[in-house]
CSV table of C-alpha atoms in Angstrom, one decimal:
chain,number,residue,atom,x,y,z
V,1,MET,CA,26.8,178.4,83.2
V,2,ARG,CA,28.5,177.6,80.2
V,3,ARG,CA,28.4,174.2,78.5
V,4,GLU,CA,29.2,172.6,75.3
V,5,SER,CA,26.4,171.5,73.4
V,6,PRO,CA,26.1,168.1,72.1
V,7,ALA,CA,26.2,169.4,68.6
V,8,SER,CA,29.8,170.6,69.2
V,9,LEU,CA,30.6,167.0,69.4
V,10,VAL,CA,29.3,165.4,66.4
V,11,HIS,CA,30.0,165.4,62.7
V,12,ALA,CA,33.7,164.8,63.5
V,13,ARG,CA,34.5,164.3,60.0
V,14,GLU,CA,33.2,167.8,59.1
V,15,ARG,CA,35.2,169.6,61.8
V,16,GLY,CA,38.8,169.0,60.6
V,17,THR,CA,41.3,166.9,58.5
V,18,ALA,CA,40.4,163.2,57.9
V,19,GLY,CA,42.7,161.1,59.9
V,20,ARG,CA,43.4,163.6,62.4
V,21,ALA,CA,41.9,165.4,65.3
V,22,THR,CA,42.7,167.6,68.3
V,23,ALA,CA,40.5,167.8,71.3
V,24,VAL,CA,40.5,169.2,74.9
V,25,ALA,CA,38.9,168.4,77.9
V,26,HIS,CA,38.8,169.4,81.6
V,27,PRO,CA,38.9,167.2,84.8
V,28,ASN,CA,36.1,167.0,87.1
V,29,ILE,CA,35.6,166.8,90.6
V,30,ALA,CA,32.8,164.4,92.2
V,31,LEU,CA,30.7,165.8,94.7
V,32,ILE,CA,29.0,162.6,94.9
V,33,LYS,CA,31.8,160.0,94.7
V,34,TYR,CA,32.3,157.0,92.4
V,35,TRP,CA,34.2,154.4,94.4
V,36,GLY,CA,34.2,150.9,93.5
V,37,LYS,CA,33.3,149.0,90.3
V,38,ARG,CA,31.0,146.0,89.7
V,39,ASP,CA,32.5,145.1,86.2
V,40,GLU,CA,36.4,145.8,85.7
V,41,HIS,CA,36.4,145.3,82.0
V,42,LEU,CA,33.5,147.7,81.1
V,43,LEU,CA,34.3,150.0,84.0
V,44,LEU,CA,30.8,150.0,85.4
V,45,PRO,CA,30.5,151.5,88.7
V,46,ARG,CA,28.6,150.4,91.8
V,47,VAL,CA,27.0,153.7,92.3
V,48,ASP,CA,25.9,156.6,90.4
V,49,SER,CA,28.2,159.7,90.8
V,50,LEU,CA,27.9,163.5,90.2
V,51,SER,CA,30.4,166.0,89.7
V,52,MET,CA,31.5,169.6,88.7
V,53,THR,CA,33.6,169.8,85.4
V,54,LEU,CA,36.3,172.6,86.3
V,55,ASP,CA,37.6,175.4,84.1
V,56,VAL,CA,41.3,174.6,85.0
V,57,PHE,CA,43.8,172.0,84.2
V,58,PRO,CA,43.0,171.3,80.4
V,59,THR,CA,44.2,168.2,78.4
V,60,THR,CA,45.0,168.5,74.9
V,61,THR,CA,45.1,165.4,72.9
V,62,ARG,CA,46.1,165.1,69.3
V,63,VAL,CA,45.3,161.8,67.4
V,64,ARG,CA,46.7,161.2,63.7
V,65,LEU,CA,46.3,157.9,61.9
V,66,ALA,CA,49.3,156.1,60.8
V,67,PRO,CA,48.4,153.7,57.9
V,68,GLY,CA,51.3,151.1,57.7
V,69,ALA,CA,52.6,151.5,60.9
V,70,GLY,CA,53.1,148.5,63.0
V,71,HIS,CA,52.5,149.9,66.6
V,72,ASP,CA,50.7,153.1,68.2
V,73,GLU,CA,53.0,155.8,69.2
V,74,VAL,CA,52.2,157.5,72.4
V,75,THR,CA,53.6,160.5,73.8
V,76,LEU,CA,52.4,161.8,77.2
V,77,ASP,CA,53.8,165.4,78.2
V,78,GLY,CA,56.5,165.1,75.8
V,79,ARG,CA,57.8,161.5,76.8
V,80,PRO,CA,57.1,158.4,75.2
V,81,ALA,CA,54.6,156.6,77.2
V,82,GLY,CA,55.3,153.0,78.6
V,83,GLY,CA,54.1,150.4,81.0
V,84,GLU,CA,50.4,150.7,82.2
V,85,ALA,CA,50.0,154.4,80.8
V,86,LEU,CA,50.6,152.8,77.3
V,87,ARG,CA,48.7,149.7,77.8
V,88,ARG,CA,45.7,151.8,78.9
V,89,VAL,CA,45.8,153.9,75.5
V,90,VAL,CA,46.3,151.2,73.2
V,91,ALA,CA,43.4,149.3,74.6
V,92,PHE,CA,41.1,152.3,74.1
V,93,LEU,CA,42.5,152.5,70.5
V,94,ASP,CA,41.7,149.3,69.9
V,95,LEU,CA,38.1,149.7,71.0
V,96,VAL,CA,38.0,152.7,68.7
V,97,ARG,CA,39.3,150.8,65.8
V,98,GLU,CA,37.0,147.8,66.5
V,99,ARG,CA,34.1,150.3,66.3
V,100,ALA,CA,35.2,152.2,63.3
V,101,GLY,CA,36.2,149.1,61.3
V,102,LEU,CA,39.7,150.2,60.7
V,103,ALA,CA,42.8,148.6,61.6
V,104,HIS,CA,45.2,151.6,61.4
V,105,ARG,CA,47.6,152.5,64.3
V,106,ALA,CA,47.6,155.9,65.5
V,107,VAL,CA,50.2,158.4,66.9
V,108,VAL,CA,48.8,160.2,70.0
V,109,ASP,CA,50.2,163.2,71.7
V,110,SER,CA,48.7,164.4,74.8
V,111,GLU,CA,49.5,167.2,77.0
V,112,ASN,CA,48.2,167.3,80.6
V,113,THR,CA,48.2,170.3,82.8
V,114,VAL,CA,47.2,168.8,85.8
V,115,PRO,CA,49.2,166.8,88.2
V,116,THR,CA,49.1,163.1,87.2
V,117,GLY,CA,48.1,160.5,89.9
V,118,ALA,CA,47.5,162.9,92.7
V,119,GLY,CA,43.9,162.5,93.2
V,120,LEU,CA,43.2,165.7,90.8
V,121,ALA,CA,41.3,163.6,88.1
V,122,SER,CA,44.1,163.6,85.5
V,123,SER,CA,42.5,160.4,84.0
V,124,ALA,CA,39.3,162.1,83.5
V,125,SER,CA,40.5,164.6,81.4
V,126,GLY,CA,43.0,162.6,79.7
V,127,PHE,CA,40.6,159.9,78.4
V,128,ALA,CA,37.7,162.3,77.6
V,129,ALA,CA,40.0,164.3,75.4
V,130,LEU,CA,41.5,160.8,73.8
V,131,ALA,CA,37.8,159.9,73.2
V,132,VAL,CA,36.7,162.9,71.4
V,133,ALA,CA,40.0,163.0,69.3
V,134,ALA,CA,40.1,159.6,68.6
V,135,ALA,CA,36.6,159.2,67.5
V,136,ALA,CA,37.2,162.1,65.3
V,137,ALA,CA,40.1,160.6,63.8
V,138,TYR,CA,38.8,157.3,63.0
V,139,GLY,CA,35.6,158.9,61.5
V,140,LEU,CA,33.2,157.8,64.1
V,141,ASP,CA,30.1,160.3,64.2
V,142,LEU,CA,29.3,160.0,67.9
V,143,ASP,CA,26.8,162.3,70.0
V,144,ALA,CA,27.8,163.4,73.4
V,145,THR,CA,25.9,160.4,75.3
V,146,ALA,CA,27.9,158.1,73.0
V,147,LEU,CA,31.1,159.7,73.4
V,148,SER,CA,30.4,159.9,77.4
V,149,ARG,CA,30.0,155.9,77.0
V,150,LEU,CA,33.3,155.5,75.1
V,151,ALA,CA,35.2,157.8,77.5
V,152,ARG,CA,34.1,155.5,80.3
V,153,ARG,CA,36.1,152.7,78.7
V,154,GLY,CA,39.3,154.7,79.5
V,155,SER,CA,38.6,155.9,82.7
V,156,GLY,CA,35.2,155.8,84.2
V,157,SER,CA,35.2,159.4,85.5
V,158,ALA,CA,36.0,160.7,82.0
V,159,SER,CA,32.6,159.9,81.3
V,160,ARG,CA,31.6,162.8,83.2
V,161,SER,CA,34.2,165.3,81.7
V,162,VAL,CA,32.6,165.0,78.3
V,163,PHE,CA,29.9,167.5,79.8
V,164,GLY,CA,30.5,170.9,80.9
V,165,GLY,CA,29.1,172.4,84.4
V,166,PHE,CA,27.6,169.4,86.4
V,167,ALA,CA,27.0,166.1,85.2
V,168,VAL,CA,25.7,162.7,86.9
V,169,TRP,CA,27.1,159.5,85.8
V,170,HIS,CA,24.6,156.8,85.7
V,171,ALA,CA,25.7,153.5,86.9
V,172,GLY,CA,23.4,151.6,84.5
V,173,PRO,CA,21.3,148.7,85.1
V,174,ASP,CA,22.8,145.7,87.1
V,175,SER,CA,21.0,143.0,85.8
V,176,GLY,CA,20.6,141.9,82.0
V,177,THR,CA,23.0,141.7,79.2
V,178,ALA,CA,26.4,143.4,79.4
V,179,ALA,CA,25.5,145.1,76.3
V,180,GLU,CA,22.6,146.4,78.0
V,181,ALA,CA,24.6,147.6,81.1
V,182,ASP,CA,27.1,149.0,78.9
V,183,LEU,CA,24.6,151.1,76.9
V,184,GLY,CA,23.0,152.3,80.4
V,185,SER,CA,26.2,153.7,81.9
V,186,HIS,CA,27.1,157.1,80.7
V,187,ALA,CA,26.9,160.6,81.9
V,188,GLU,CA,24.2,163.6,81.2
V,189,PRO,CA,24.2,167.2,82.2
V,190,VAL,CA,22.4,168.2,85.7
V,191,PRO,CA,19.9,171.1,85.7
V,192,VAL,CA,21.3,173.9,88.4
V,193,GLY,CA,19.9,176.9,89.8
V,194,ASP,CA,21.6,180.2,90.5
V,195,LEU,CA,24.4,178.6,92.6
V,196,ASP,CA,27.5,180.4,91.3
V,197,ALA,CA,29.7,177.8,93.2
V,198,ALA,CA,33.5,177.9,93.1
V,199,LEU,CA,36.2,175.0,94.0
V,200,VAL,CA,39.2,176.2,96.1
V,201,ILE,CA,41.8,173.6,95.1
V,202,ALA,CA,44.4,172.9,97.7
V,203,VAL,CA,47.4,170.7,96.4
V,204,VAL,CA,49.1,169.7,99.6
V,205,ASP,CA,50.9,167.0,97.7
V,206,ALA,CA,51.1,166.7,94.0
V,207,GLY,CA,53.4,163.4,94.1
V,208,PRO,CA,52.0,160.1,92.8
V,209,LYS,CA,49.9,158.1,95.3
V,210,THR,CA,51.3,155.2,97.0
V,211,VAL,CA,48.2,153.1,96.4
V,212,SER,CA,46.5,153.5,93.0
V,213,SER,CA,42.9,154.4,93.0
V,214,ARG,CA,42.1,151.1,91.3
V,215,GLU,CA,43.8,149.0,93.9
V,216,ALA,CA,42.2,151.0,96.6
V,217,MET,CA,38.6,150.5,95.1
V,218,ARG,CA,39.3,146.7,95.0
V,219,ARG,CA,40.4,146.7,98.4
V,220,THR,CA,37.6,148.6,99.9
V,221,VAL,CA,34.9,146.9,97.9
V,222,ASP,CA,36.3,143.5,99.0
V,223,THR,CA,37.2,144.1,102.6
V,224,SER,CA,35.7,147.2,104.2
V,225,PRO,CA,32.8,146.2,106.4
V,226,LEU,CA,31.5,149.8,105.7
V,227,TYR,CA,31.2,149.8,102.1
V,228,GLU,CA,27.7,148.6,101.4
V,229,SER,CA,26.4,151.0,104.0
V,230,TRP,CA,28.0,153.9,102.3
V,231,ALA,CA,26.9,152.8,98.9
V,232,VAL,CA,23.3,152.7,100.1
V,233,SER,CA,23.5,156.2,101.9
V,234,SER,CA,25.3,157.6,98.6
V,235,ARG,CA,22.1,156.8,96.6
V,236,GLY,CA,20.3,159.1,99.0
V,237,ASP,CA,23.0,161.7,99.0
V,238,LEU,CA,22.6,161.6,94.7
V,239,THR,CA,18.6,162.5,95.3
V,240,GLU,CA,19.2,165.3,97.8
V,241,MET,CA,22.1,166.7,95.9
V,242,ARG,CA,20.2,166.9,92.6
V,243,ALA,CA,17.4,168.8,94.4
V,244,ALA,CA,20.2,171.2,96.2
V,245,LEU,CA,21.6,171.8,92.9
V,246,LEU,CA,18.1,172.7,91.2
V,247,ALA,CA,17.2,175.3,94.2
V,248,GLY,CA,20.8,176.6,94.0
V,249,ASP,CA,21.4,176.0,97.8
V,250,ILE,CA,24.9,176.0,98.2
V,251,GLU,CA,24.9,175.4,101.8
V,252,ALA,CA,22.9,172.1,101.2
V,253,VAL,CA,25.2,171.2,98.3
V,254,GLY,CA,28.3,171.7,100.5
V,255,GLU,CA,26.7,169.6,103.2
V,256,ILE,CA,25.9,166.7,101.2
V,257,THR,CA,29.4,167.0,99.3
V,258,GLU,CA,31.4,166.9,102.7
V,259,ARG,CA,29.6,164.0,104.1
V,260,ASN,CA,29.8,162.0,101.3
V,261,ALA,CA,33.6,162.5,100.8
V,262,LEU,CA,34.1,161.7,104.3
V,263,GLY,CA,32.0,158.4,104.3
V,264,MET,CA,33.9,157.4,101.3
V,265,HIS,CA,37.5,158.0,103.2
V,266,ALA,CA,35.9,156.1,106.3
V,267,THR,CA,35.1,152.9,104.2
V,268,MET,CA,38.9,153.1,102.9
V,269,LEU,CA,40.1,153.5,106.4
V,270,ALA,CA,38.0,150.4,107.4
V,271,ALA,CA,39.4,148.5,104.6
V,272,ARG,CA,41.9,145.6,105.6
V,273,PRO,CA,44.6,146.6,105.2
V,274,ALA,CA,43.3,150.1,105.3
V,275,VAL,CA,43.9,152.8,102.5
V,276,ARG,CA,45.0,156.0,104.1
V,277,TYR,CA,45.1,158.9,101.7
V,278,LEU,CA,44.4,161.8,104.4
V,279,SER,CA,47.7,163.2,105.2
V,280,PRO,CA,48.6,165.9,108.2
V,281,ALA,CA,48.2,168.7,105.6
V,282,THR,CA,44.9,167.2,104.6
V,283,LEU,CA,43.4,167.1,107.9
V,284,THR,CA,44.9,170.7,108.7
V,285,VAL,CA,42.8,171.9,105.7
V,286,LEU,CA,39.8,170.3,107.0
V,287,ASP,CA,40.1,172.2,110.3
V,288,GLY,CA,40.6,175.5,108.5
V,289,VAL,CA,37.3,174.8,106.6
V,290,LEU,CA,35.4,174.1,109.6
V,291,ARG,CA,36.7,177.4,111.4
V,292,LEU,CA,35.5,179.3,108.0
V,293,ARG,CA,32.0,177.8,108.8
V,294,TRP,CA,32.2,178.7,112.5
V,295,ASP,CA,32.9,182.4,110.9
V,296,GLY,CA,29.9,182.0,108.9
V,297,VAL,CA,31.3,181.5,105.5
V,298,PRO,CA,29.7,178.5,103.8
V,299,ALA,CA,32.8,176.2,102.8
V,300,TYR,CA,32.8,172.5,102.5
V,301,ALA,CA,35.5,170.0,101.9
V,302,THR,CA,35.8,167.1,99.6
V,303,MET,CA,38.8,164.7,99.0
V,304,ASP,CA,39.2,162.1,96.3
V,305,ALA,CA,41.9,159.3,96.0
V,306,GLY,CA,44.7,161.4,97.4
V,307,PRO,CA,45.6,164.1,100.0
V,308,ASN,CA,44.7,167.1,98.3
V,309,VAL,CA,41.5,168.9,99.4
V,310,LYS,CA,38.9,170.9,97.4
V,311,VAL,CA,36.7,173.2,99.2
V,312,LEU,CA,33.1,174.1,97.6
V,313,CYS,CA,32.1,177.6,98.3
V,314,ARG,CA,30.2,180.6,96.6
V,315,ARG,CA,32.4,182.5,93.9
V,316,THR,CA,32.1,185.5,96.0
V,317,ASP,CA,33.7,184.0,99.1
V,318,ALA,CA,36.5,182.1,97.0
V,319,ASP,CA,39.2,184.5,97.8
V,320,ARG,CA,38.6,184.4,101.6
V,321,VAL,CA,38.5,180.7,101.3
V,322,ALA,CA,41.8,180.7,99.4
V,323,ARG,CA,43.7,182.9,101.9
V,324,ALA,CA,42.5,180.6,104.6
V,325,VAL,CA,43.8,177.5,103.1
V,326,ARG,CA,47.3,179.1,102.1
V,327,ASP,CA,47.4,180.1,105.9
V,328,ALA,CA,46.8,176.4,106.7
V,329,VAL,CA,49.3,174.7,104.5
V,330,PRO,CA,52.0,177.5,103.5
V,331,GLY,CA,54.1,175.0,101.6
V,332,GLY,CA,51.0,173.8,99.1
V,333,SER,CA,49.8,175.5,96.3
V,334,VAL,CA,45.9,176.8,96.0
V,335,LEU,CA,43.9,177.8,93.1
V,336,VAL,CA,40.4,178.6,92.6
V,337,ALA,CA,38.3,177.0,89.8
V,338,GLY,CA,34.7,177.4,88.5
V,339,PRO,CA,32.5,175.1,86.2
V,340,GLY,CA,34.1,174.5,82.9
V,341,PRO,CA,33.3,173.4,79.6
V,342,GLY,CA,32.8,170.2,78.3
V,343,ALA,CA,35.4,168.1,75.9
V,344,ARG,CA,35.5,169.6,72.4
V,345,LEU,CA,37.2,169.2,69.2
V,346,LEU,CA,39.5,172.0,68.2
V,347,HIS,CA,40.1,173.4,64.5
V,348,GLY,CA,43.3,172.6,63.0
V,349,ASP,CA,46.1,171.1,65.0
V,350,GLY,CA,44.8,172.9,68.2
V,351,ARG,CA,48.2,174.5,68.7
């Protein structure tokens, strides 16, 4: 399984022109979910999570320092950013500037190939790429762990996209100082046996969510009577998942993945008012996955904050699973992803 080595992320000043850098990162899909924060400012999660970084939907981000400029200039997919998207990028750049001891504003150009806001981890790839590019442009010399910790401040799941393959994001200590909690919350690679896994991604609705992930998390943690029970069970799921990955046991990995996701969505349905991301098309795909298992194909579903379904299976079964999913939702789009690389700097301008 391909992973980017930490060495590919450090010594940024030796990898390109001073004051500018280009980075690429891929989204990740959580098999053990991150749902709920204990610190909104530091973006510290309530539970550990574990994910697979994908080899599809890369985000490419260019950062160029602009000495003398009065404000940051941010372009997302060819359009000037505004509103909450701009605020988040500027706040992240402020954090990088503080650490670098530089006040220069920046020009940021980010190209996203994943549908934004549809539960496909666009913020993970976006802020992982921004963390790597911005750190390099501002001259910060960070290892992979420090970059993961930095990426977390933009989007929690971005901490995992710094690494390729499978990664666990540690929630960090829930006692001690804020600095100690911040230091302990980062991702790291997870050892995996002969798994040969694929994710079949069924995009049943690529539109933005009616309830943002942040709002859904807050509502679930604050009002769902099921949340604390799910958090406790999720810790056990993580222990079992690490053992199943190391053993290369696709059936066990899949069973844990599916029950963790369904449990998370149950906590949302129990929130007051309920948060419901599962659409009729989602349920149709879930029924199709169950039929595949009845036919002897180890296929297991997971869903994030959105209606789209990802189906974990063996790579050798991926085409059959994809056909079954297409039959279930003829109007949707289906693609197959495998484990992908970690975030990395590109030489030159990355074009």
